[in-house]
């Protein structure tokens, strides 16, 4: 969440470079691909190495966002990091029969 004055900021309205806008849009699309769209509570498809790359890209994008916006904005990092679901192998072995 990005906060400016007087409250939450609309990402499309932020005074940031087009390259950073593109990066943030790409990260949002990547995040969407981490979800299991057939049944979201079940494990997503990403292995730990893919999660680690995404987490690093998010940290870099946050650093760029903070640098481009400066002190006039507060950026709350509420996202946390993604990690491979410990049940992924069991899910992949039998998606239809998978139960947590």
Short mmCIF file of N, CA and C in Angstrom, two decimals:
data_model
loop_
_atom_site.label_atom_id
_atom_site.label_comp_id
_atom_site.label_asym_id
_atom_site.label_seq_id
_atom_site.Cartn_x
_atom_site.Cartn_y
_atom_site.Cartn_z
N UNK A 1 0.85 -1.17 0.00
CA UNK A 1 0.00 0.00 0.00
C UNK A 1 0.90 1.23 0.00
N UNK A 2 0.57 2.16 -0.84
CA UNK A 2 1.31 3.42 -0.92
C UNK A 2 0.41 4.52 -0.37
N UNK A 3 0.94 5.28 0.57
CA UNK A 3 0.20 6.37 1.19
C UNK A 3 0.84 7.70 0.85
N UNK A 4 0.00 8.61 0.41
CA UNK A 4 0.42 9.99 0.19
C UNK A 4 -0.51 10.88 0.97
N UNK A 5 -0.53 12.13 0.65
CA UNK A 5 -1.45 13.03 1.33
C UNK A 5 -2.63 13.27 0.40
N UNK A 6 -3.83 12.99 0.80
CA UNK A 6 -4.34 12.79 2.15
C UNK A 6 -4.56 11.33 2.53
N UNK A 7 -4.27 10.36 1.68
CA UNK A 7 -4.54 8.97 2.04
C UNK A 7 -3.92 8.02 1.04
N UNK A 8 -4.56 6.85 0.83
CA UNK A 8 -4.00 5.86 -0.10
C UNK A 8 -3.83 6.44 -1.50
N UNK A 9 -2.76 6.04 -2.15
CA UNK A 9 -2.46 6.53 -3.49
C UNK A 9 -2.87 5.50 -4.54
N UNK A 10 -3.40 5.99 -5.66
CA UNK A 10 -3.73 5.14 -6.80
C UNK A 10 -2.43 4.92 -7.58
N UNK A 11 -2.05 3.66 -7.76
CA UNK A 11 -0.80 3.34 -8.43
C UNK A 11 -0.69 4.00 -9.80
N UNK A 12 -1.78 4.06 -10.53
CA UNK A 12 -1.75 4.66 -11.86
C UNK A 12 -1.46 6.16 -11.81
N UNK A 13 -1.72 6.79 -10.68
CA UNK A 13 -1.52 8.24 -10.55
C UNK A 13 -0.17 8.62 -9.96
N UNK A 14 0.62 7.64 -9.56
CA UNK A 14 1.90 7.95 -8.91
C UNK A 14 2.89 8.56 -9.88
N UNK A 15 3.68 9.52 -9.42
CA UNK A 15 4.69 10.14 -10.27
C UNK A 15 5.96 9.28 -10.34
N UNK A 16 5.84 8.15 -11.04
CA UNK A 16 6.99 7.24 -11.20
C UNK A 16 7.23 7.01 -12.68
N UNK A 17 8.39 6.50 -12.99
CA UNK A 17 8.78 6.28 -14.38
C UNK A 17 7.91 5.21 -15.03
N UNK A 18 7.83 5.29 -16.34
CA UNK A 18 7.06 4.27 -17.08
C UNK A 18 7.71 2.90 -16.92
N UNK A 19 9.02 2.86 -16.78
CA UNK A 19 9.71 1.58 -16.58
C UNK A 19 9.29 0.95 -15.25
N UNK A 20 9.18 1.75 -14.21
CA UNK A 20 8.76 1.21 -12.91
C UNK A 20 7.29 0.80 -12.95
N UNK A 21 6.44 1.58 -13.62
CA UNK A 21 5.04 1.17 -13.81
C UNK A 21 4.99 -0.21 -14.48
N UNK A 22 5.78 -0.38 -15.53
CA UNK A 22 5.80 -1.66 -16.25
C UNK A 22 6.29 -2.79 -15.34
N UNK A 23 7.29 -2.51 -14.54
CA UNK A 23 7.80 -3.52 -13.61
C UNK A 23 6.73 -3.93 -12.61
N UNK A 24 6.03 -2.95 -12.05
CA UNK A 24 4.98 -3.25 -11.08
C UNK A 24 3.83 -4.01 -11.73
N UNK A 25 3.45 -3.66 -12.94
CA UNK A 25 2.42 -4.41 -13.66
C UNK A 25 2.87 -5.84 -13.91
N UNK A 26 4.13 -6.01 -14.29
CA UNK A 26 4.67 -7.35 -14.54
C UNK A 26 4.67 -8.18 -13.25
N UNK A 27 5.06 -7.57 -12.14
CA UNK A 27 5.05 -8.29 -10.87
C UNK A 27 3.65 -8.72 -10.47
N UNK A 28 2.67 -7.88 -10.73
CA UNK A 28 1.28 -8.24 -10.43
C UNK A 28 0.85 -9.44 -11.28
N UNK A 29 1.22 -9.45 -12.55
CA UNK A 29 0.89 -10.58 -13.42
C UNK A 29 1.63 -11.84 -12.97
N UNK A 30 2.89 -11.68 -12.57
CA UNK A 30 3.63 -12.84 -12.06
C UNK A 30 2.96 -13.41 -10.81
N UNK A 31 2.55 -12.52 -9.91
CA UNK A 31 1.89 -12.98 -8.69
C UNK A 31 0.63 -13.78 -9.04
N UNK A 32 -0.14 -13.27 -9.99
CA UNK A 32 -1.34 -13.98 -10.41
C UNK A 32 -1.01 -15.39 -10.90
N UNK A 33 0.15 -15.56 -11.54
CA UNK A 33 0.53 -16.89 -12.04
C UNK A 33 1.00 -17.81 -10.91
N UNK A 34 1.19 -17.26 -9.71
CA UNK A 34 1.61 -18.09 -8.57
C UNK A 34 0.43 -18.78 -7.90
N UNK A 35 -0.79 -18.38 -8.29
CA UNK A 35 -1.99 -18.91 -7.66
C UNK A 35 -2.54 -20.12 -8.40
N UNK A 36 -3.23 -20.97 -7.69
CA UNK A 36 -3.91 -22.10 -8.28
C UNK A 36 -5.32 -21.62 -8.62
N UNK A 37 -5.55 -21.29 -9.87
CA UNK A 37 -6.82 -20.70 -10.28
C UNK A 37 -7.95 -21.72 -10.32
N UNK A 38 -7.63 -23.02 -10.38
CA UNK A 38 -8.68 -24.04 -10.35
C UNK A 38 -9.33 -24.10 -8.97
N UNK A 39 -8.50 -23.96 -7.93
CA UNK A 39 -9.00 -23.97 -6.55
C UNK A 39 -7.93 -23.27 -5.70
N UNK A 40 -8.08 -21.96 -5.49
CA UNK A 40 -7.03 -21.16 -4.83
C UNK A 40 -6.50 -21.67 -3.49
N UNK A 41 -7.29 -22.36 -2.65
CA UNK A 41 -6.69 -22.86 -1.40
C UNK A 41 -5.64 -23.97 -1.62
N UNK A 42 -5.69 -24.65 -2.78
CA UNK A 42 -4.71 -25.70 -3.06
C UNK A 42 -3.37 -25.06 -3.43
N UNK A 43 -2.29 -25.85 -3.38
CA UNK A 43 -0.96 -25.30 -3.69
C UNK A 43 -0.88 -24.69 -5.07
N UNK A 44 -0.13 -23.60 -5.16
CA UNK A 44 0.17 -22.98 -6.44
C UNK A 44 1.32 -23.72 -7.10
N UNK A 45 1.66 -23.34 -8.33
CA UNK A 45 2.64 -24.11 -9.11
C UNK A 45 4.11 -23.78 -8.86
N UNK A 46 4.42 -22.76 -8.08
CA UNK A 46 5.80 -22.30 -8.00
C UNK A 46 6.64 -23.12 -7.03
N UNK A 47 7.83 -23.47 -7.50
CA UNK A 47 8.85 -24.09 -6.64
C UNK A 47 9.57 -22.98 -5.88
N UNK A 48 10.36 -23.37 -4.88
CA UNK A 48 11.02 -22.39 -4.01
C UNK A 48 11.96 -21.46 -4.79
N UNK A 49 12.66 -21.99 -5.79
CA UNK A 49 13.58 -21.14 -6.57
C UNK A 49 12.81 -20.03 -7.28
N UNK A 50 11.63 -20.34 -7.80
CA UNK A 50 10.81 -19.32 -8.48
C UNK A 50 10.29 -18.30 -7.47
N UNK A 51 9.90 -18.79 -6.30
CA UNK A 51 9.44 -17.88 -5.24
C UNK A 51 10.57 -16.92 -4.84
N UNK A 52 11.78 -17.45 -4.70
CA UNK A 52 12.92 -16.62 -4.30
C UNK A 52 13.21 -15.54 -5.33
N UNK A 53 13.14 -15.88 -6.63
CA UNK A 53 13.35 -14.88 -7.69
C UNK A 53 12.29 -13.80 -7.61
N UNK A 54 11.04 -14.20 -7.44
CA UNK A 54 9.96 -13.24 -7.34
C UNK A 54 10.15 -12.34 -6.12
N UNK A 55 10.47 -12.91 -4.98
CA UNK A 55 10.68 -12.12 -3.76
C UNK A 55 11.80 -11.10 -3.96
N UNK A 56 12.88 -11.50 -4.61
CA UNK A 56 13.99 -10.58 -4.87
C UNK A 56 13.55 -9.45 -5.81
N UNK A 57 12.77 -9.81 -6.83
CA UNK A 57 12.27 -8.79 -7.77
C UNK A 57 11.34 -7.80 -7.06
N UNK A 58 10.52 -8.30 -6.14
CA UNK A 58 9.62 -7.42 -5.38
C UNK A 58 10.43 -6.48 -4.50
N UNK A 59 11.44 -7.01 -3.81
CA UNK A 59 12.29 -6.14 -2.96
C UNK A 59 12.96 -5.05 -3.80
N UNK A 60 13.45 -5.42 -4.98
CA UNK A 60 14.10 -4.43 -5.85
C UNK A 60 13.09 -3.38 -6.32
N UNK A 61 11.89 -3.81 -6.67
CA UNK A 61 10.86 -2.87 -7.12
C UNK A 61 10.45 -1.93 -5.98
N UNK A 62 10.34 -2.46 -4.77
CA UNK A 62 10.01 -1.60 -3.62
C UNK A 62 11.10 -0.55 -3.39
N UNK A 63 12.36 -0.96 -3.51
CA UNK A 63 13.46 -0.02 -3.35
C UNK A 63 13.38 1.08 -4.42
N UNK A 64 13.08 0.68 -5.66
CA UNK A 64 12.95 1.67 -6.74
C UNK A 64 11.77 2.59 -6.49
N UNK A 65 10.67 2.03 -6.03
CA UNK A 65 9.48 2.83 -5.74
C UNK A 65 9.78 3.86 -4.65
N UNK A 66 10.42 3.42 -3.59
CA UNK A 66 10.78 4.36 -2.51
C UNK A 66 11.72 5.45 -3.02
N UNK A 67 12.68 5.07 -3.85
CA UNK A 67 13.64 6.05 -4.38
C UNK A 67 12.96 7.06 -5.30
N UNK A 68 12.06 6.57 -6.15
CA UNK A 68 11.40 7.48 -7.10
C UNK A 68 10.37 8.38 -6.42
N UNK A 69 9.69 7.88 -5.42
CA UNK A 69 8.65 8.68 -4.76
C UNK A 69 9.21 9.63 -3.72
N UNK A 70 10.30 9.24 -3.07
CA UNK A 70 10.88 10.10 -2.05
C UNK A 70 10.07 10.09 -0.76
N UNK A 71 10.41 11.01 0.13
CA UNK A 71 9.82 11.01 1.47
C UNK A 71 8.37 11.49 1.55
N UNK A 72 7.82 11.96 0.45
CA UNK A 72 6.43 12.44 0.48
C UNK A 72 5.42 11.30 0.56
N UNK A 73 5.88 10.09 0.33
CA UNK A 73 5.00 8.92 0.35
C UNK A 73 5.52 7.90 1.36
N UNK A 74 4.59 7.21 1.97
CA UNK A 74 4.92 6.08 2.85
C UNK A 74 4.49 4.81 2.15
N UNK A 75 5.39 3.85 2.08
CA UNK A 75 5.09 2.58 1.42
C UNK A 75 5.07 1.49 2.48
N UNK A 76 3.90 0.92 2.69
CA UNK A 76 3.74 -0.16 3.67
C UNK A 76 3.90 -1.49 2.95
N UNK A 77 4.92 -2.24 3.32
CA UNK A 77 5.17 -3.54 2.72
C UNK A 77 4.40 -4.59 3.51
N UNK A 78 3.17 -4.83 3.10
CA UNK A 78 2.28 -5.76 3.80
C UNK A 78 2.21 -7.11 3.10
N UNK A 79 2.96 -7.27 2.05
CA UNK A 79 2.83 -8.45 1.19
C UNK A 79 3.44 -9.70 1.81
N UNK A 80 4.59 -9.58 2.41
CA UNK A 80 5.29 -10.78 2.87
C UNK A 80 5.93 -11.48 1.68
N UNK A 81 6.59 -12.58 1.93
CA UNK A 81 7.27 -13.29 0.85
C UNK A 81 6.52 -14.56 0.48
N UNK A 82 6.67 -14.96 -0.77
CA UNK A 82 6.10 -16.22 -1.24
C UNK A 82 7.09 -17.34 -1.00
N UNK A 83 6.57 -18.52 -0.70
CA UNK A 83 7.38 -19.71 -0.54
C UNK A 83 6.63 -20.89 -1.13
N UNK A 84 7.40 -21.89 -1.54
CA UNK A 84 6.79 -23.10 -2.09
C UNK A 84 5.88 -23.73 -1.05
N UNK A 85 4.71 -24.13 -1.49
CA UNK A 85 3.78 -24.80 -0.59
C UNK A 85 4.36 -26.17 -0.23
N UNK A 86 4.43 -26.51 1.06
CA UNK A 86 5.01 -27.79 1.45
C UNK A 86 4.22 -29.00 0.92
N UNK A 87 2.99 -28.80 0.49
CA UNK A 87 2.17 -29.89 -0.05
C UNK A 87 2.19 -29.96 -1.57
N UNK A 88 3.07 -29.20 -2.22
CA UNK A 88 3.05 -29.12 -3.68
C UNK A 88 3.28 -30.49 -4.33
N UNK A 89 4.27 -31.25 -3.88
CA UNK A 89 4.53 -32.55 -4.49
C UNK A 89 3.35 -33.49 -4.33
N UNK A 90 2.75 -33.49 -3.17
CA UNK A 90 1.59 -34.34 -2.92
C UNK A 90 0.42 -33.91 -3.81
N UNK A 91 0.24 -32.61 -3.96
CA UNK A 91 -0.81 -32.09 -4.83
C UNK A 91 -0.57 -32.50 -6.28
N UNK A 92 0.66 -32.34 -6.76
CA UNK A 92 0.98 -32.66 -8.15
C UNK A 92 0.83 -34.15 -8.45
N UNK A 93 1.05 -35.00 -7.45
CA UNK A 93 0.90 -36.44 -7.62
C UNK A 93 -0.55 -36.84 -7.85
N UNK A 94 -1.50 -36.08 -7.25
CA UNK A 94 -2.92 -36.42 -7.36
C UNK A 94 -3.77 -35.18 -7.16
N UNK A 95 -3.81 -34.27 -8.14
CA UNK A 95 -4.55 -33.01 -7.95
C UNK A 95 -6.04 -33.21 -7.61
N UNK A 96 -6.67 -34.17 -8.26
CA UNK A 96 -8.11 -34.36 -8.01
C UNK A 96 -8.38 -34.96 -6.64
N UNK A 97 -7.48 -35.78 -6.13
CA UNK A 97 -7.68 -36.42 -4.84
C UNK A 97 -7.03 -35.69 -3.69
N UNK A 98 -6.39 -34.55 -3.98
CA UNK A 98 -5.64 -33.81 -2.94
C UNK A 98 -6.57 -33.28 -1.86
N UNK A 99 -6.17 -33.52 -0.64
CA UNK A 99 -6.87 -32.95 0.54
C UNK A 99 -5.80 -32.46 1.50
N UNK A 100 -6.02 -31.30 2.07
CA UNK A 100 -5.08 -30.78 3.09
C UNK A 100 -5.31 -31.48 4.39
#
